[in-house]
């Protein structure tokens, strides 16, 4: 307990942005750019987006909360495509599907890996 307090950590091992350093606030942008690079290597634009008539992701699409409904559907679409690409048949979710059911199905499928 005392050591964690000296290191500036909060209870549960969480650190606030001030405790992690000045670049911590931009870490999510770096992660999103890395994700986009990896998706491009997997040809997500041709295989996933064109099939569903969707626009390519911006460099910071998931890093900034702009339209949560659209972002959630894009996440589910990409998750379903990646699961299928990994060799596990997975039904593409629809926008009208219950979000809790969709996430439950994605997590269940990932646990089966």
XYZ file of C-alpha atoms in Angstrom:
113
model
C 0.000 0.000 0.000
C 2.723 2.451 0.958
C 4.858 1.623 -2.099
C 1.919 2.158 -4.441
C 1.217 5.539 -2.859
C 4.883 6.568 -3.258
C 4.773 5.672 -6.961
C 1.653 7.820 -7.431
C -0.672 4.899 -8.171
C -4.301 4.883 -7.209
C -6.087 2.068 -5.451
C -6.467 -0.904 -7.783
C -3.262 -0.122 -9.672
C -4.811 2.621 -11.820
C -2.854 5.736 -12.609
C -4.306 9.076 -13.622
C -3.000 10.925 -16.699
C -0.886 13.269 -14.559
C 0.865 10.340 -12.884
C 1.729 8.634 -16.187
C 3.473 11.562 -17.793
C 2.664 14.243 -20.360
C 2.379 11.858 -23.321
C -0.233 9.607 -21.707
C -3.124 11.669 -23.073
C -1.957 10.912 -26.626
C -1.413 7.186 -26.140
C -4.899 6.350 -27.451
C -4.091 8.134 -30.716
C -0.910 6.090 -31.145
C -2.844 2.880 -30.471
C -5.472 3.819 -33.057
C -2.824 4.535 -35.680
C -1.210 1.145 -34.954
C -4.605 -0.550 -35.239
C -5.271 1.131 -38.568
C -1.874 0.064 -39.918
C -2.584 -3.543 -38.946
C -6.063 -3.461 -40.489
C -4.579 -2.109 -43.723
C -2.072 -4.975 -43.788
C -5.053 -7.337 -43.607
C -6.753 -5.476 -46.515
C -9.720 -4.450 -44.387
C -10.758 -1.784 -46.906
C -11.247 -4.274 -49.716
C -12.498 -7.234 -47.689
C -14.579 -5.687 -44.915
C -15.571 -2.158 -45.850
C -16.494 -2.561 -49.508
C -18.665 -5.568 -48.701
C -20.712 -3.418 -46.312
C -20.437 -0.159 -48.295
C -18.619 1.632 -45.449
C -16.042 4.409 -45.508
C -12.414 3.808 -44.456
C -11.511 4.683 -40.885
C -9.749 7.920 -40.082
C -6.478 7.800 -38.160
C -8.308 8.651 -34.932
C -11.710 7.036 -35.508
C -11.934 5.110 -32.238
C -9.758 7.528 -30.232
C -12.351 10.313 -30.245
C -15.989 9.739 -29.266
C -17.874 11.306 -32.186
C -20.859 9.060 -32.948
C -21.008 6.176 -30.448
C -23.677 4.244 -32.361
C -21.747 4.373 -35.626
C -18.451 3.610 -33.895
C -19.976 0.632 -32.092
C -21.362 -0.776 -35.337
C -17.993 -0.287 -37.053
C -16.267 -2.058 -34.166
C -18.728 -4.970 -34.382
C -18.345 -5.166 -38.165
C -14.549 -5.286 -37.869
C -14.687 -7.787 -34.994
C -16.966 -10.103 -37.012
C -14.712 -9.796 -40.052
C -11.556 -10.512 -38.018
C -13.161 -13.529 -36.342
C -14.204 -14.880 -39.753
C -10.749 -14.151 -41.162
C -9.271 -16.209 -38.313
C -11.245 -19.204 -39.550
C -14.267 -19.108 -37.245
C -17.537 -18.508 -39.103
C -19.268 -15.526 -37.505
C -22.490 -13.866 -38.577
C -22.193 -10.185 -39.394
C -24.152 -8.153 -36.809
C -26.854 -5.752 -37.967
C -27.302 -2.183 -36.733
C -30.668 -3.119 -35.231
C -29.213 -5.974 -33.131
C -29.110 -5.657 -29.348
C -25.642 -4.276 -28.470
C -25.368 -6.470 -25.368
C -26.138 -9.588 -27.395
C -23.628 -8.621 -30.081
C -20.832 -8.040 -27.562
C -21.736 -11.245 -25.761
C -21.484 -13.180 -29.043
C -18.137 -11.572 -29.931
C -16.678 -12.307 -26.495
C -18.014 -15.841 -26.533
C -16.430 -16.488 -29.916
C -13.119 -15.012 -28.802
C -13.113 -17.183 -25.678
C -13.502 -20.248 -27.905
C -10.199 -19.437 -29.642
